Coordinates of C-alpha atoms in Angstrom, one line a residue:
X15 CA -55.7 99.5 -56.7
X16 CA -57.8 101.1 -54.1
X17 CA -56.4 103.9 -51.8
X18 CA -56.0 102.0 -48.5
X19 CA -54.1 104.9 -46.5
X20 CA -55.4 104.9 -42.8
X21 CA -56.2 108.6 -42.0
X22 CA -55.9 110.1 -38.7
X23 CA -57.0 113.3 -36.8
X24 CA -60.5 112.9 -37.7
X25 CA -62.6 114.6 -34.8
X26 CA -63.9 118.3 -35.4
X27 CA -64.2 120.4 -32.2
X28 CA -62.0 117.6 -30.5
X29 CA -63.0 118.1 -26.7
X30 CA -61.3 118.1 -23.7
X31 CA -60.9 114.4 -22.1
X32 CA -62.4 116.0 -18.8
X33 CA -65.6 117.2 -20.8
X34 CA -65.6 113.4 -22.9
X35 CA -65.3 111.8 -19.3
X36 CA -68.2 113.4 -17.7
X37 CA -70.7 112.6 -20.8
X38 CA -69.5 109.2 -20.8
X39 CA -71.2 108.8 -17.6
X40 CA -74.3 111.0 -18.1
X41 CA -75.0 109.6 -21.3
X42 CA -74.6 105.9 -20.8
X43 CA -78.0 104.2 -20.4
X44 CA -79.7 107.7 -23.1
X45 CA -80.9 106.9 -26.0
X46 CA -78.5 108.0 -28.9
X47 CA -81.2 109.3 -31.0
X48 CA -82.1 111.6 -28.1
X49 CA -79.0 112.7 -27.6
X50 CA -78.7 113.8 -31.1
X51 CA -82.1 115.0 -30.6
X52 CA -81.2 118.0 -28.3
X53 CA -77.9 118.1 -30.3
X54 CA -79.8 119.4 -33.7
X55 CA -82.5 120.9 -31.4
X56 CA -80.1 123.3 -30.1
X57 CA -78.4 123.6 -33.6
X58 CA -81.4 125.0 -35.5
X59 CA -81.7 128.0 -32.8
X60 CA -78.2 128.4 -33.4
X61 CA -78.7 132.6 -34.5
X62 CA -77.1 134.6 -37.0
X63 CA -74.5 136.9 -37.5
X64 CA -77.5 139.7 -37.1
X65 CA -78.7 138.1 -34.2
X66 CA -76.5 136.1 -31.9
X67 CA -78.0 133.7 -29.4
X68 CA -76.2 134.0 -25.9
X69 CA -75.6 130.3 -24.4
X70 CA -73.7 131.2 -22.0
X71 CA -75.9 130.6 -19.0
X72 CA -77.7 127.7 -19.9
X73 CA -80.0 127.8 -16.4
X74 CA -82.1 130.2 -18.5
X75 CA -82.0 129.3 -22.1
X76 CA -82.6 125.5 -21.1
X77 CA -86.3 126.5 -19.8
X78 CA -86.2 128.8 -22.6
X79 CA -85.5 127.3 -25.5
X80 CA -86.0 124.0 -25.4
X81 CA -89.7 121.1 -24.9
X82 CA -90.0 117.9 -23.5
X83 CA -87.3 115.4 -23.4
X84 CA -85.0 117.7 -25.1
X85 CA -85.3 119.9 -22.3
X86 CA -84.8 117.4 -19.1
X87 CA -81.8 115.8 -21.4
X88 CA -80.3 119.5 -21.1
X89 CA -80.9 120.0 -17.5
X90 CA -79.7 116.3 -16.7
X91 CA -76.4 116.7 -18.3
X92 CA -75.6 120.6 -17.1
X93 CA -77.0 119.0 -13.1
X94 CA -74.8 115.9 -13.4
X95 CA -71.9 117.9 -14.4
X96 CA -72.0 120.0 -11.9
X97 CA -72.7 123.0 -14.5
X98 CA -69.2 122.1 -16.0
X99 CA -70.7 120.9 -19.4
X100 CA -72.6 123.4 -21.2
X101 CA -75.3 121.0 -23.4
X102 CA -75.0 123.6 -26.3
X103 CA -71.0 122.6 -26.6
X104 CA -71.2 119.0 -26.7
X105 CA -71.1 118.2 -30.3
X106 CA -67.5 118.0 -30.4
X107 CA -67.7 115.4 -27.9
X108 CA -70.5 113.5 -28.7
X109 CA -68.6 112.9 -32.0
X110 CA -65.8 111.9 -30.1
X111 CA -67.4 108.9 -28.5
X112 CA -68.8 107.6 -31.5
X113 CA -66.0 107.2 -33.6
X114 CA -64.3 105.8 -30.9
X115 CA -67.2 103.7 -29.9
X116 CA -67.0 104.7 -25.8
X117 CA -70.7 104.3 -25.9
X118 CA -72.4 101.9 -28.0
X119 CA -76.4 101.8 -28.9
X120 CA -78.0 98.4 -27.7
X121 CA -80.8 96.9 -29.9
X122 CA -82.9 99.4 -28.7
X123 CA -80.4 102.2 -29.2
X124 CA -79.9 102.8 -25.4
X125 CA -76.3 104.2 -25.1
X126 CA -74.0 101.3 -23.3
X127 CA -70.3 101.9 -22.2
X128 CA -67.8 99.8 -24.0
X129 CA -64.7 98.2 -22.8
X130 CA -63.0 100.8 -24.5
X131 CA -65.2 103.6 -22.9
X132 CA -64.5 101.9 -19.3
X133 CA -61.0 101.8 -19.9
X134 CA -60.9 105.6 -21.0
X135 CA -62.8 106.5 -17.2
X136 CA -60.1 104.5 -15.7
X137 CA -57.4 106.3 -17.5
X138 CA -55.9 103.1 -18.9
X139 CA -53.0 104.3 -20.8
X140 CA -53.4 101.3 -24.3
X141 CA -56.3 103.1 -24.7
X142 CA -55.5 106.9 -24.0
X143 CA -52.8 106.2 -26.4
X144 CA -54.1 104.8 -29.3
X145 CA -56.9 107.6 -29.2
X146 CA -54.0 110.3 -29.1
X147 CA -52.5 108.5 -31.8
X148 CA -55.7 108.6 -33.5
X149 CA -55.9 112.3 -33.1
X150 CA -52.3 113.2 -33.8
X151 CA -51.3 114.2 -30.3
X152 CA -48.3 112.2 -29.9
X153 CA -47.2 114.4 -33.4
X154 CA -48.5 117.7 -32.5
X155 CA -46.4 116.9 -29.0
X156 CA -42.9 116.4 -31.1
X157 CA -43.1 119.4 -33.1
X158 CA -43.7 121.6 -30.3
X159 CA -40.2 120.4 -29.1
X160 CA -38.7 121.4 -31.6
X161 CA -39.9 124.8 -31.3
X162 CA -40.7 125.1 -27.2
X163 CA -41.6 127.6 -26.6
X164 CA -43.7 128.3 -29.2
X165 CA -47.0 130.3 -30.6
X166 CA -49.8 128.6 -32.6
X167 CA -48.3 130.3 -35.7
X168 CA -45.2 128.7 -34.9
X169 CA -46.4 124.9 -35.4
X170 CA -48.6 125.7 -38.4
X171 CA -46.6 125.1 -40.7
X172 CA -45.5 121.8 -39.9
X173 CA -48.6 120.8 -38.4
X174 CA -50.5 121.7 -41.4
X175 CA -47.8 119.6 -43.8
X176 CA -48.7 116.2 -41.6
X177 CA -52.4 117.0 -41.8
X178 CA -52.1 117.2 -45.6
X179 CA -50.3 114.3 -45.1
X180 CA -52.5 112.0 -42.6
X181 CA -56.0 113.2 -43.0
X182 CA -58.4 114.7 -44.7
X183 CA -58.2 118.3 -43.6
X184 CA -56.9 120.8 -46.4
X185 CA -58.0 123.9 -45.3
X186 CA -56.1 127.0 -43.6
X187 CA -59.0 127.3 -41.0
X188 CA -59.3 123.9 -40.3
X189 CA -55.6 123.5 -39.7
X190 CA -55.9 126.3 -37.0
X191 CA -58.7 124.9 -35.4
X192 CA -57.5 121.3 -35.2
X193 CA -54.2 122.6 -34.2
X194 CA -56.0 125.0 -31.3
X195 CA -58.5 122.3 -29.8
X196 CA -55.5 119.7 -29.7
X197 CA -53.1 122.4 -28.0
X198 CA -55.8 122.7 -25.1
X199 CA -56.2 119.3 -24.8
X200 CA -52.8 118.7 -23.9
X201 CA -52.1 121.6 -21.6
X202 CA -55.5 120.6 -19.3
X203 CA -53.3 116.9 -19.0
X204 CA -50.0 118.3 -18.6
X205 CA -48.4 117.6 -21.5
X206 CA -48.0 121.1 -22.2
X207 CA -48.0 124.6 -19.8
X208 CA -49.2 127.5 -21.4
X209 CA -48.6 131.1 -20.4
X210 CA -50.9 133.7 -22.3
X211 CA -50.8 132.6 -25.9
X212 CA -46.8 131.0 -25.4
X213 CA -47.1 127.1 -25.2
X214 CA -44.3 124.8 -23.6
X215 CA -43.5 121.4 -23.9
X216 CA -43.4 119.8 -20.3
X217 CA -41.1 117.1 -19.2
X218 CA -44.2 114.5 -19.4
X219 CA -45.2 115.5 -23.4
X220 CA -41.2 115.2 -23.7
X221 CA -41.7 111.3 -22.7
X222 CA -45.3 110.8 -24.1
X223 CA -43.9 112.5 -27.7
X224 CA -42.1 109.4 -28.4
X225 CA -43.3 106.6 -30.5
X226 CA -44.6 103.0 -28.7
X227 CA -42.6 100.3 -29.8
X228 CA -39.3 98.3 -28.2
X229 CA -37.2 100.3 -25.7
X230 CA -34.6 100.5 -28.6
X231 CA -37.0 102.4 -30.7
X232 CA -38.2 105.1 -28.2
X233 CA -34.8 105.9 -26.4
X234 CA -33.2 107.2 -29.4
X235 CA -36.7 109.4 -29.9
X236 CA -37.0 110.5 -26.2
X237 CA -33.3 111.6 -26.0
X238 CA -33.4 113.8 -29.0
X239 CA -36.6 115.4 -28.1
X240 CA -35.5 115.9 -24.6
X241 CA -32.0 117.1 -25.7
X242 CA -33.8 119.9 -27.9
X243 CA -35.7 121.0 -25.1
X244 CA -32.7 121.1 -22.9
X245 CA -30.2 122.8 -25.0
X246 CA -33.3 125.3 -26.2
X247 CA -34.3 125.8 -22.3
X248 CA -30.4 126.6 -22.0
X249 CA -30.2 129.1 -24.6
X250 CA -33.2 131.0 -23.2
X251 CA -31.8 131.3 -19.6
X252 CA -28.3 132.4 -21.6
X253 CA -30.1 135.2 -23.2
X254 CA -31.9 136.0 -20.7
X255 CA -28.6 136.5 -18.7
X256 CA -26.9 138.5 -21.5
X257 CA -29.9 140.8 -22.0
X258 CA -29.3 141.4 -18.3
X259 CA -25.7 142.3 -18.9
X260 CA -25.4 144.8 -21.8
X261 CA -24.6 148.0 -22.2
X262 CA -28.1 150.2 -21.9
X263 CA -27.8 151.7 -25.0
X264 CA -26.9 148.7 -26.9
X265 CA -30.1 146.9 -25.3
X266 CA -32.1 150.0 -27.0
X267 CA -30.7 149.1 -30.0
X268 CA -31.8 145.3 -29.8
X269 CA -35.3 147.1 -28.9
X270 CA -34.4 149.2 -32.1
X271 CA -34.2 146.2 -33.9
X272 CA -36.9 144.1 -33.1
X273 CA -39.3 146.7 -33.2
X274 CA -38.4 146.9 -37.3
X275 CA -38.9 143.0 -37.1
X276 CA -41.9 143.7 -36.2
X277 CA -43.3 145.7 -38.5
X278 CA -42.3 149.2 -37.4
X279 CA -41.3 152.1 -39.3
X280 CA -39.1 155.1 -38.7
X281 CA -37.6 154.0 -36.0
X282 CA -35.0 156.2 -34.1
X283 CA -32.9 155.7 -31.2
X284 CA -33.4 159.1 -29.6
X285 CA -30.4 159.3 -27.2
X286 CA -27.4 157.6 -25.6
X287 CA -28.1 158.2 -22.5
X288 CA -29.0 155.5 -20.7
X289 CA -32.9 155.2 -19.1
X290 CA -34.3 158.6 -18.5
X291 CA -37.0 160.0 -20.8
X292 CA -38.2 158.3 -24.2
X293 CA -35.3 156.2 -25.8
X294 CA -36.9 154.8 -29.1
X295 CA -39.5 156.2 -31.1
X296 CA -41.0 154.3 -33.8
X297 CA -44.5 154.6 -36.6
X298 CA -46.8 151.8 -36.9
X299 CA -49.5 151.3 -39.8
X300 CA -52.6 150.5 -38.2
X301 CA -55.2 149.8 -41.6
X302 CA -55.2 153.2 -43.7
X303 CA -53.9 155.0 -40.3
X304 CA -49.8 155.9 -39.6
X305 CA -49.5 155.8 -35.6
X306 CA -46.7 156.7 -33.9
X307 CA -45.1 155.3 -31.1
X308 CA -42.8 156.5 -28.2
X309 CA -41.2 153.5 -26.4
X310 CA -38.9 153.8 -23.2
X311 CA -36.7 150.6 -22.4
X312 CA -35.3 149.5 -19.4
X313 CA -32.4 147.1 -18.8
X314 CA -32.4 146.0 -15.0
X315 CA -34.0 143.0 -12.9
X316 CA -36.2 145.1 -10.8
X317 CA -39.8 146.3 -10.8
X318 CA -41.4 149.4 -12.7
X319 CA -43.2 151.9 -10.5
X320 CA -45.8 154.3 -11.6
X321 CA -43.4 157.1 -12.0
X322 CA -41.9 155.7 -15.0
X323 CA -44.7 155.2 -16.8
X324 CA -46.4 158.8 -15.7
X325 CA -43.2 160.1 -17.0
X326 CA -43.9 158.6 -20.1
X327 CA -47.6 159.4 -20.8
X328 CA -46.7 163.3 -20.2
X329 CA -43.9 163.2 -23.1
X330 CA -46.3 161.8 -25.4
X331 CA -47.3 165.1 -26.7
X332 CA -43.9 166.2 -27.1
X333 CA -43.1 163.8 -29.8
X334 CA -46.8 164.1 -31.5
X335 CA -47.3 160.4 -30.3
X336 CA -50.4 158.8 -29.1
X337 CA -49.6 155.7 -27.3
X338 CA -46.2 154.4 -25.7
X339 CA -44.7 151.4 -24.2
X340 CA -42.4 150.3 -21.7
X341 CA -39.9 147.6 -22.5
X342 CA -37.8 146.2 -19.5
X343 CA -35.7 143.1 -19.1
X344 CA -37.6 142.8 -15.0
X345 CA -41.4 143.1 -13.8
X346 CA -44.1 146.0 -13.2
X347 CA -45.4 146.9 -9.7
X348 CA -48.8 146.2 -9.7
X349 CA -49.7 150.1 -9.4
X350 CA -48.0 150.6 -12.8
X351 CA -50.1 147.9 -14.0
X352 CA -53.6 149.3 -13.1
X353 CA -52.4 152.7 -14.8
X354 CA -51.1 151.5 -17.8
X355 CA -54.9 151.3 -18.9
X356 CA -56.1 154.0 -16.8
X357 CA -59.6 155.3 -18.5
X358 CA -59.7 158.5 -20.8
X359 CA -55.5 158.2 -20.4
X360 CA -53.5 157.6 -23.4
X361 CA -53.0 153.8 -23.6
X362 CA -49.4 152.4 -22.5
X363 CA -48.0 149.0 -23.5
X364 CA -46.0 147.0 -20.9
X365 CA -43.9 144.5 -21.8
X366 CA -41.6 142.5 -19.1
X367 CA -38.8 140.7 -19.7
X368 CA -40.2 137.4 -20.2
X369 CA -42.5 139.0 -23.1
X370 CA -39.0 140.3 -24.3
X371 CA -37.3 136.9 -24.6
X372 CA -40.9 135.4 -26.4
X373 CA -40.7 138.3 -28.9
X374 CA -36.9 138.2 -29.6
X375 CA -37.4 134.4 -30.4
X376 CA -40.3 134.7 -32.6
X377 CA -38.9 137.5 -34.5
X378 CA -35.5 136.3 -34.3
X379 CA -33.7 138.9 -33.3
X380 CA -30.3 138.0 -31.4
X381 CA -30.9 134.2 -31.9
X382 CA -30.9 131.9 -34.5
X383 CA -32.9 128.9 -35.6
X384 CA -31.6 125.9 -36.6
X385 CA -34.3 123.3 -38.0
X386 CA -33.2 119.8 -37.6
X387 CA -34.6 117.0 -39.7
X388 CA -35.6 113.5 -37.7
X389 CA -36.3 110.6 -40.3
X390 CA -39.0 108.1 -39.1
X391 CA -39.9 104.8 -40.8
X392 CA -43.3 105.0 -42.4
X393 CA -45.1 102.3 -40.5
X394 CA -48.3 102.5 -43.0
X395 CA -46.2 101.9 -45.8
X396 CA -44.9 98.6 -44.8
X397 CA -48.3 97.8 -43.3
X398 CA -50.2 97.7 -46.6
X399 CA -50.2 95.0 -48.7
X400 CA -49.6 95.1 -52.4
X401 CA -52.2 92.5 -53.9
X402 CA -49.8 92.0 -56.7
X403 CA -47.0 91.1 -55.0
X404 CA -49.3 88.8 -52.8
X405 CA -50.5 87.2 -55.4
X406 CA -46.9 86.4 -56.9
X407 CA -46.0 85.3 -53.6
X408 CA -48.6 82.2 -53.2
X409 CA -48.1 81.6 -57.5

């Protein structure tokens, strides 16, 4: 019996809708075969690792590098986009609207927009959703839930195990790069809010996570995805609040201890004496190289000034150190900021308290994770039909 399994997630360099949206328009009433004209024409100047090409102004490489139609399809879609769509980045796209037919050739092969394609510029929501569920978006949305907020690492693993799953990817690269391009595609619609390289679940992915069916079917999905959120946001602020609330040197031991979940070596709690001077010092291996680190922590709600950290850089010699870092449960003043990274000054980390709660989750330090298991019905396995059984059936 032949394999009839449907795969999904089948778009490399998925694009964002806003980029899909604008070529939609530009493109309808192009020939396809010019399209992918300028598409391969730009590919085959594409450099080496020797030589890299520099497309990042496309106003001069456009005259530069490209003849004829090639060159006035270029300058057409980076003028009709307002120079929002770079012509040497559309590939991703342009294989995006031809799976899912938004533009379709004509008997002459003149691009024409679909119903399909109409309904994705009107933001019809049938059809945004069954291209998400095409792409896996509506999956990649629910296990972020579980783990909001989260790191790319974080969803890898379970990302990876429904690629293996439900397409045809089944390499480690391409799991990261499908995983990446999908992540950015949510966050520019609001699905997800990103800070730095920290993603978050928003209150809209938490109702577009769950599965289209019968009310019966999605309450049950949407209350335990926005329950996990809740109870997870809940725990955060709690921690957040007991961080706030310990003893100083206890909170340089919790520094102690995640520093050692992250890889460091040696390290020592110096004093116990509360916030003055350097409180933790700690060796990292950087390659072949054995760095050491001097680290002062801070345990209150306000801002660090400049003083602190100037404080810090002069003990660095003291302790045979070359770099140091300030942990604190508040902020940095912005004058502390611009010298952390002062030039020809030893280099000092800053890390506020919201980059203290992301770390102690991630390591797990002073938390603990509990994975929970939801069991889904496999719709695809009910949906294919076993010739065998359809035979005895009409027999």
């Amino acid at each position: 019996m032949p394999d009839t399994k449907h795969f999904i997630v089948r778009t490399p360099l998925f694009p964002l809708y806003s980029e899909v949206r604008l070529l939609v328009q530009i493109l309808d009433g192009i020939s396809k075969d010019a399209v992918w004209g300028m598409i391969k024409a730009l590919f085959d100047q594409a450099g080496t690792p020797q030589s890299n090409v520099d497309w990042s102004q496309p106003n001069e490489w456009i005259e530069q590098r490209l003849q004829g139609a090639n060159r006035e399809l270029a300058k057409k879609i980076w003028a009709d986009s307002a120079g929002t769509v770079n012509p040497r980045h559309i590939y991703g796209s342009y294989l995006f609207i031809n799976t899912f037919a938004l533009l379709v050739p004509d008997a002459q092969g003149i691009y024409k927009r679909s119903l399909d394609g109409a309904a994705f510029l009107d933001d019809k929501a049938p059809v945004l959703r069954k291209l998400d569920e095409e792409e896996g978006l509506p999956q990649l949305l629910s296990i972020l839930a579980a783990h909001s907020p989260a790191k790319r690492g974080d969803l890898l693993d379970e990302w990876s195990e429904f690629l293996l799953e439900n397409s045809n990817y089944g390499t480690v690269s391409t799991f990261k790069d499908t995983l990446r391009r999908r992540l950015l595609n949510l966050v520019e619609r609001g699905y997800v809010a990103r800070e730095g390289n920290t993603y978050t679940i928003t209150d809209k992915g938490i109702r577009y996570a769950a599965p289209v069916g019968p009310e019966e079917v999605q309450r049950p999905h949407l209350a335990v995805l926005g329950a996990i959120k809740n109870y997870n946001d809940a725990q955060t602020k709690e921690l957040r609040e007991r961080l706030e609330k310990m003893n100083p040197y206890r909170f340089e031991m919790l520094i102690k201890d995640l520093l050692e979940a992250m890889d460091y070596e040696d390290v020592v709690v110096t004093k116990q004496s509360g916030d003055k001077g350097v409180d933790v010092v700690a060796s990292f291996q950087f390659g072949i190289t054995q760095i050491k680190e001097v680290v002062q922590v801070k345990r209150h709600k306000g801002n660090i000034t400049r003083p602190v950290l100037d404080q810090l850089r002069g003990a660095l010699p003291y302790h045979g150190a070359i770099r140091g870092t300030i942990i604190t449960t508040g902020g940095f003043a912005q004058g502390c900021k611009d010298a952390a990274l002062f030039p020809g000054a030893a280099p000092i980390t800053l890390i506020d308290g919201d980059k203290v709660i992301e770390l102690l989750l991630k390591h797990g330090v002073a938390v603990k994770k509990k994975p929970q298991t939801l069991i889904e019905i496999d719709e695809s396995y009910f949906a294919s039909d076993d010739p065998e059984t359809q035979i005895q059936e009409e027999q």
